[in-house]
PDB file of C-alpha atoms in Angstrom:
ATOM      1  CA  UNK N  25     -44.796  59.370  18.874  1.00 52.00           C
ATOM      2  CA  UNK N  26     -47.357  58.238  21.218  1.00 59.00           C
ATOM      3  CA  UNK N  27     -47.345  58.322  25.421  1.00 93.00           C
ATOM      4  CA  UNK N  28     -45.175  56.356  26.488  1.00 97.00           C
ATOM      5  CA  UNK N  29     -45.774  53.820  29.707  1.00 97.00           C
ATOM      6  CA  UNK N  30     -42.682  53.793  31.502  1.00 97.00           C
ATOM      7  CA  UNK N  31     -41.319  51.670  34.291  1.00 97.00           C
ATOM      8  CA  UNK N  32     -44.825  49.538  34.232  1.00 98.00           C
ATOM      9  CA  UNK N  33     -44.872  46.916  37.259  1.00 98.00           C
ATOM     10  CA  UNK N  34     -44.651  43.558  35.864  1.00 98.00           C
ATOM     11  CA  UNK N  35     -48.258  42.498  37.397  1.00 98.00           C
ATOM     12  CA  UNK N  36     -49.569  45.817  34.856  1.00 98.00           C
ATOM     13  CA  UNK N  37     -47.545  44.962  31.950  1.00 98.00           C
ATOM     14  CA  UNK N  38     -49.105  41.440  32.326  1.00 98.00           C
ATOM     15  CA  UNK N  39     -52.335  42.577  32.012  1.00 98.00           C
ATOM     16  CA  UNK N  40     -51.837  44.653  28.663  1.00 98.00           C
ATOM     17  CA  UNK N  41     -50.065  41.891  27.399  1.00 98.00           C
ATOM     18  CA  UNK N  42     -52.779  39.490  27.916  1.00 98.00           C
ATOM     19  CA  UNK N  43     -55.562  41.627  26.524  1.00 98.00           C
ATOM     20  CA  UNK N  44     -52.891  42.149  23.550  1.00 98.00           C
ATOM     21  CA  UNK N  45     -53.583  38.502  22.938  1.00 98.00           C
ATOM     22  CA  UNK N  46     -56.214  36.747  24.412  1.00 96.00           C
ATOM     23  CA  UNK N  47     -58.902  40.400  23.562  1.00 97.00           C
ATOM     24  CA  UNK N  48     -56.923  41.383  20.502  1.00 97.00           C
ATOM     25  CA  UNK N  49     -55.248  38.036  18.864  1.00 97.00           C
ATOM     26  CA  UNK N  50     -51.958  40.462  18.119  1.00 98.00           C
ATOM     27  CA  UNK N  51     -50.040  37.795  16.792  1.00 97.00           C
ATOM     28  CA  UNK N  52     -52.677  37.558  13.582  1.00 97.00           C
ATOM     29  CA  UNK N  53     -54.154  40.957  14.066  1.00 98.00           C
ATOM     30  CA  UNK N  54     -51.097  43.146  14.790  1.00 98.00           C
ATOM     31  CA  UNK N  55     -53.119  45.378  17.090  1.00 97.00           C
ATOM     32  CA  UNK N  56     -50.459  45.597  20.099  1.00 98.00           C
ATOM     33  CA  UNK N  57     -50.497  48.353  22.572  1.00 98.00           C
ATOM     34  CA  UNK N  58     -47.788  50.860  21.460  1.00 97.00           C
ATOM     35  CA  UNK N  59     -47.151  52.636  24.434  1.00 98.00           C
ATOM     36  CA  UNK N  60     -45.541  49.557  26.021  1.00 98.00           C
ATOM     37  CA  UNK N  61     -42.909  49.050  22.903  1.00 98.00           C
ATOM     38  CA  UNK N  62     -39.983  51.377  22.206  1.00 98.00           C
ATOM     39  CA  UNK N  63     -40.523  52.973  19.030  1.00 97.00           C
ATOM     40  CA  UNK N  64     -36.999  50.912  17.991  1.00 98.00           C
ATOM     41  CA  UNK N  65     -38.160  47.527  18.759  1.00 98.00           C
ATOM     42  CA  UNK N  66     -37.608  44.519  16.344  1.00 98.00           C
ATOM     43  CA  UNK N  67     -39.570  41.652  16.043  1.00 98.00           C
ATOM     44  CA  UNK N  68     -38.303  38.685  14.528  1.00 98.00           C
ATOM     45  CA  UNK N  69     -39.873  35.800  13.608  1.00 94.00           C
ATOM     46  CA  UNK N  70     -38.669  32.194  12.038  1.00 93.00           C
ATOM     47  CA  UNK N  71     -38.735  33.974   8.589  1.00 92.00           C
ATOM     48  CA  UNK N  72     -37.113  37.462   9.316  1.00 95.00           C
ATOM     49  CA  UNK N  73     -36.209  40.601  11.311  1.00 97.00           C
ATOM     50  CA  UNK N  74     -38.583  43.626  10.679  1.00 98.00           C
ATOM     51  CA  UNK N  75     -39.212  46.995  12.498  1.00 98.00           C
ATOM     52  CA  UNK N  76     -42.264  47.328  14.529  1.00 98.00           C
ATOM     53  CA  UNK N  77     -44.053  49.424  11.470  1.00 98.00           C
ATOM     54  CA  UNK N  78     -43.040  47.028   9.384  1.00 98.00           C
ATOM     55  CA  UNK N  79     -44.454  43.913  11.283  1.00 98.00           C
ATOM     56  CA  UNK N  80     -47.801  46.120  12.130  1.00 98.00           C
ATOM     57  CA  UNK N  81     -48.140  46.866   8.371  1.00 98.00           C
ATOM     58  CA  UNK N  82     -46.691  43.229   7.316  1.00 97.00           C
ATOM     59  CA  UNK N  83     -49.179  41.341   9.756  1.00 97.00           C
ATOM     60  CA  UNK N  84     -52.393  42.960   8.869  1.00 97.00           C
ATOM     61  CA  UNK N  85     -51.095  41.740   5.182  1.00 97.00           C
ATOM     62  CA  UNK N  86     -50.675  38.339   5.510  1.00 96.00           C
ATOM     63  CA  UNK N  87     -53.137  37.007   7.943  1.00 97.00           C
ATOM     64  CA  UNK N  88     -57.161  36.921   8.324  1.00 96.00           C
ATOM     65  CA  UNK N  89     -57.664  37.570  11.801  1.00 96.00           C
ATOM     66  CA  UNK N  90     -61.143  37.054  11.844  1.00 95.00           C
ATOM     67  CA  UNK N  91     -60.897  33.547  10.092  1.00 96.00           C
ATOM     68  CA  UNK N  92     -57.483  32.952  12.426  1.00 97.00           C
ATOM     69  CA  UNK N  93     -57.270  31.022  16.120  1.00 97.00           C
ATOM     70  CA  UNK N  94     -54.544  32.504  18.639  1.00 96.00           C
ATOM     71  CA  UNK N  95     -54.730  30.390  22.032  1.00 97.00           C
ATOM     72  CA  UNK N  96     -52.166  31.542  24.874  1.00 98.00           C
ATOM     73  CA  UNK N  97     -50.799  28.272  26.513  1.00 98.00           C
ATOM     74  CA  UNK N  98     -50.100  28.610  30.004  1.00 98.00           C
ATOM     75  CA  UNK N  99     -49.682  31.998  31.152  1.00 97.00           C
ATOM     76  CA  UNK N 100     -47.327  35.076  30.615  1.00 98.00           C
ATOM     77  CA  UNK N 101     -44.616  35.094  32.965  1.00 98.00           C
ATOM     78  CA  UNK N 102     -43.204  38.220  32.933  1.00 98.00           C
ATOM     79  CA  UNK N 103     -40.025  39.899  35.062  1.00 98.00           C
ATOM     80  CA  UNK N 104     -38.057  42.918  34.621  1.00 97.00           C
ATOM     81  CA  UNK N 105     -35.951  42.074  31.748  1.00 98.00           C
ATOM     82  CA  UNK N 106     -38.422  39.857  29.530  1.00 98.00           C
ATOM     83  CA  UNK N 107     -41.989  38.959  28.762  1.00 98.00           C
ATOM     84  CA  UNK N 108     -42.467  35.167  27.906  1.00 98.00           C
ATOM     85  CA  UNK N 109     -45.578  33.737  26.644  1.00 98.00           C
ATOM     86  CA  UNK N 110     -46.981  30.074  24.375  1.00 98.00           C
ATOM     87  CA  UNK N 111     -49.297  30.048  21.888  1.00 98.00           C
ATOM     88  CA  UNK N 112     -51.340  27.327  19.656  1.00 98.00           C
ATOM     89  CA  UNK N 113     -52.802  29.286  16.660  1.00 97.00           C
ATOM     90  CA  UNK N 114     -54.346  28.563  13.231  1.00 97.00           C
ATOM     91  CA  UNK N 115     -53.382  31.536  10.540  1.00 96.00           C
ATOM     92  CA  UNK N 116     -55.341  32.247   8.133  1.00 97.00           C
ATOM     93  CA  UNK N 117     -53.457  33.222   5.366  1.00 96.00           C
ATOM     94  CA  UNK N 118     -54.653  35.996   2.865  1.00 96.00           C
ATOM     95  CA  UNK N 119     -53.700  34.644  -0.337  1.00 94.00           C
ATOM     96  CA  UNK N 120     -55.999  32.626  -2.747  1.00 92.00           C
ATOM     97  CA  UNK N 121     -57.783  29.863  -1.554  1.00 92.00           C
ATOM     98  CA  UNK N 122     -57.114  31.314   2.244  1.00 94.00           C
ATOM     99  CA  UNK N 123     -54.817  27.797   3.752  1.00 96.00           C
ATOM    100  CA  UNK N 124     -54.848  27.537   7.250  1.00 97.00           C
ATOM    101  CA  UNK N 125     -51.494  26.408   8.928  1.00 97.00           C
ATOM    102  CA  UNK N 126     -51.408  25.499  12.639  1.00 97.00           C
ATOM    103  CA  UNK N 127     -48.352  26.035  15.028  1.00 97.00           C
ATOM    104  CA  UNK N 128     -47.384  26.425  18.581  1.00 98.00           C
ATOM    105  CA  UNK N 129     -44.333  28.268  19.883  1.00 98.00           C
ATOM    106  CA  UNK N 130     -43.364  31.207  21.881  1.00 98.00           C
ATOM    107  CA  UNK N 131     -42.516  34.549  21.939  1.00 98.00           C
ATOM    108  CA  UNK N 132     -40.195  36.336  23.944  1.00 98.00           C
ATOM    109  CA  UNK N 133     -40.384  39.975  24.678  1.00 98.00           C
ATOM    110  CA  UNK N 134     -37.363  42.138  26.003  1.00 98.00           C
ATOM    111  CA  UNK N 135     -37.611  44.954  28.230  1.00 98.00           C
ATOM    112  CA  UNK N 136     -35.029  47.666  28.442  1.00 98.00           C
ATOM    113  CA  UNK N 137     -34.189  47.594  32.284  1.00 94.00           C
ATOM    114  CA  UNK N 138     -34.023  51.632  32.431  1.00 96.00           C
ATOM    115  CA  UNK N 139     -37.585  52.606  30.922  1.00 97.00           C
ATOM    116  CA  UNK N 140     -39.273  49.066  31.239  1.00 97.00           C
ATOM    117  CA  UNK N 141     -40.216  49.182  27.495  1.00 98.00           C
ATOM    118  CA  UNK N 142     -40.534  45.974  25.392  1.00 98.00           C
ATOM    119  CA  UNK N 143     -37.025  46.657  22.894  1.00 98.00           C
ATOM    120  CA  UNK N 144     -37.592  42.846  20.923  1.00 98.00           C
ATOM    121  CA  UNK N 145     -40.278  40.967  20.116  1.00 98.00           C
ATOM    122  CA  UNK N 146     -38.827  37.131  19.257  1.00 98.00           C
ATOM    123  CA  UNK N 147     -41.072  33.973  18.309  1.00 97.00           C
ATOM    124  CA  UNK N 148     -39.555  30.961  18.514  1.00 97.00           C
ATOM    125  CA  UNK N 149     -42.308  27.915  16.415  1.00 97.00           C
ATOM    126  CA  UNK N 150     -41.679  24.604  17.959  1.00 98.00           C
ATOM    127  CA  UNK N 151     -41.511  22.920  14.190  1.00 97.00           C
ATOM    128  CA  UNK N 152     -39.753  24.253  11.230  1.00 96.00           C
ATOM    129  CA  UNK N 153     -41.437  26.286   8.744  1.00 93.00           C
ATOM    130  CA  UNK N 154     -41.450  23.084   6.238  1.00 95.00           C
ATOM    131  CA  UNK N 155     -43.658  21.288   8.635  1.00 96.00           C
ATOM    132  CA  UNK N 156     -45.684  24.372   9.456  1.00 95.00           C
ATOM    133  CA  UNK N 157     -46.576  24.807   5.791  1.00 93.00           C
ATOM    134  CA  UNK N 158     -47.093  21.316   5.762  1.00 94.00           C
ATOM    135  CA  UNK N 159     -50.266  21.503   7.630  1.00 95.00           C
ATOM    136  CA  UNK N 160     -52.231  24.017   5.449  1.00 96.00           C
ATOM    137  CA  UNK N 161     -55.575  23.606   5.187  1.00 94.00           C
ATOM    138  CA  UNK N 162     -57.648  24.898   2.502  1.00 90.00           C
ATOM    139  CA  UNK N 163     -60.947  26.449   2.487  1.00 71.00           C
ATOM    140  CA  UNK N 164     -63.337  25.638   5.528  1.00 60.00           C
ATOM    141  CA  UNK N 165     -61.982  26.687   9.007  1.00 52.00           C
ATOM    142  CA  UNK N 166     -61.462  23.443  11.050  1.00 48.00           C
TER     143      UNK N 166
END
């Protein structure tokens, strides 16, 4: 198990945060900063629940990053209990003919009030998966 950074303030958890996705596109590239999760987090998206190894190992999968847009909308507003962020991205998907889909939601991030660690990742996608899939795009990225 790696360090762990407890009790963060909120203004330094908002920092890794947005390096986590504006530096490291985590949503398509997985590559979050462990220290600030407990080892027991889930993350759930519209599809599923999955353990953070699971989601690491599951995200790297399924998406391109490098061929993959992640915007943050707004900024990340972030208090002691929870970590709330929007986001506009294209996903590449790593399947055969590589379709981009576009969608914009957000995620919510729960922090256990004793250590400060993020416990749940949640992403809530403004349309349903239907109409995300809807907008694939195949081969060039737009």
């Amino acid at each position: 198990q790696t360090d762990k950074q407890l009790n963060l303030s909120n203004e330094e958890l908002k920092k890794i945060v947005l390096s986590d996705i504006v530096d490291k596109s985590f949503l398509v590239s997985a590559d979050i900063t462990r220290s600030i999760y407990d080892e027991s987090a889930t993350f759930t998206d519209e599809i599923d629940v999955y353990t953070m190894d699971k989601w690491v190992k599951g995200t790297k999968a399924l998406f391109i990053a490098s061929g993959s847009r992640v915007s943050l909308v707004g900024d990340v507003d972030v208090s002691a209990s929870e970590v709330v962020f929007r986001f506009d991205e294209d996903l590449m998907f790593n399947i055969p003919f590589k379709p981009v889909c576009a969608l914009t939601g957000k995620v919510v991030l729960t922090r256990d009030e004793k250590t400060g660690l993020i416990t749940s990742y949640r992403e809530y996608w403004d349309q349903s998966v239907n109409d995300v899939l809807k907008t694939a795009k195949f081969g060039k990225k737009a």
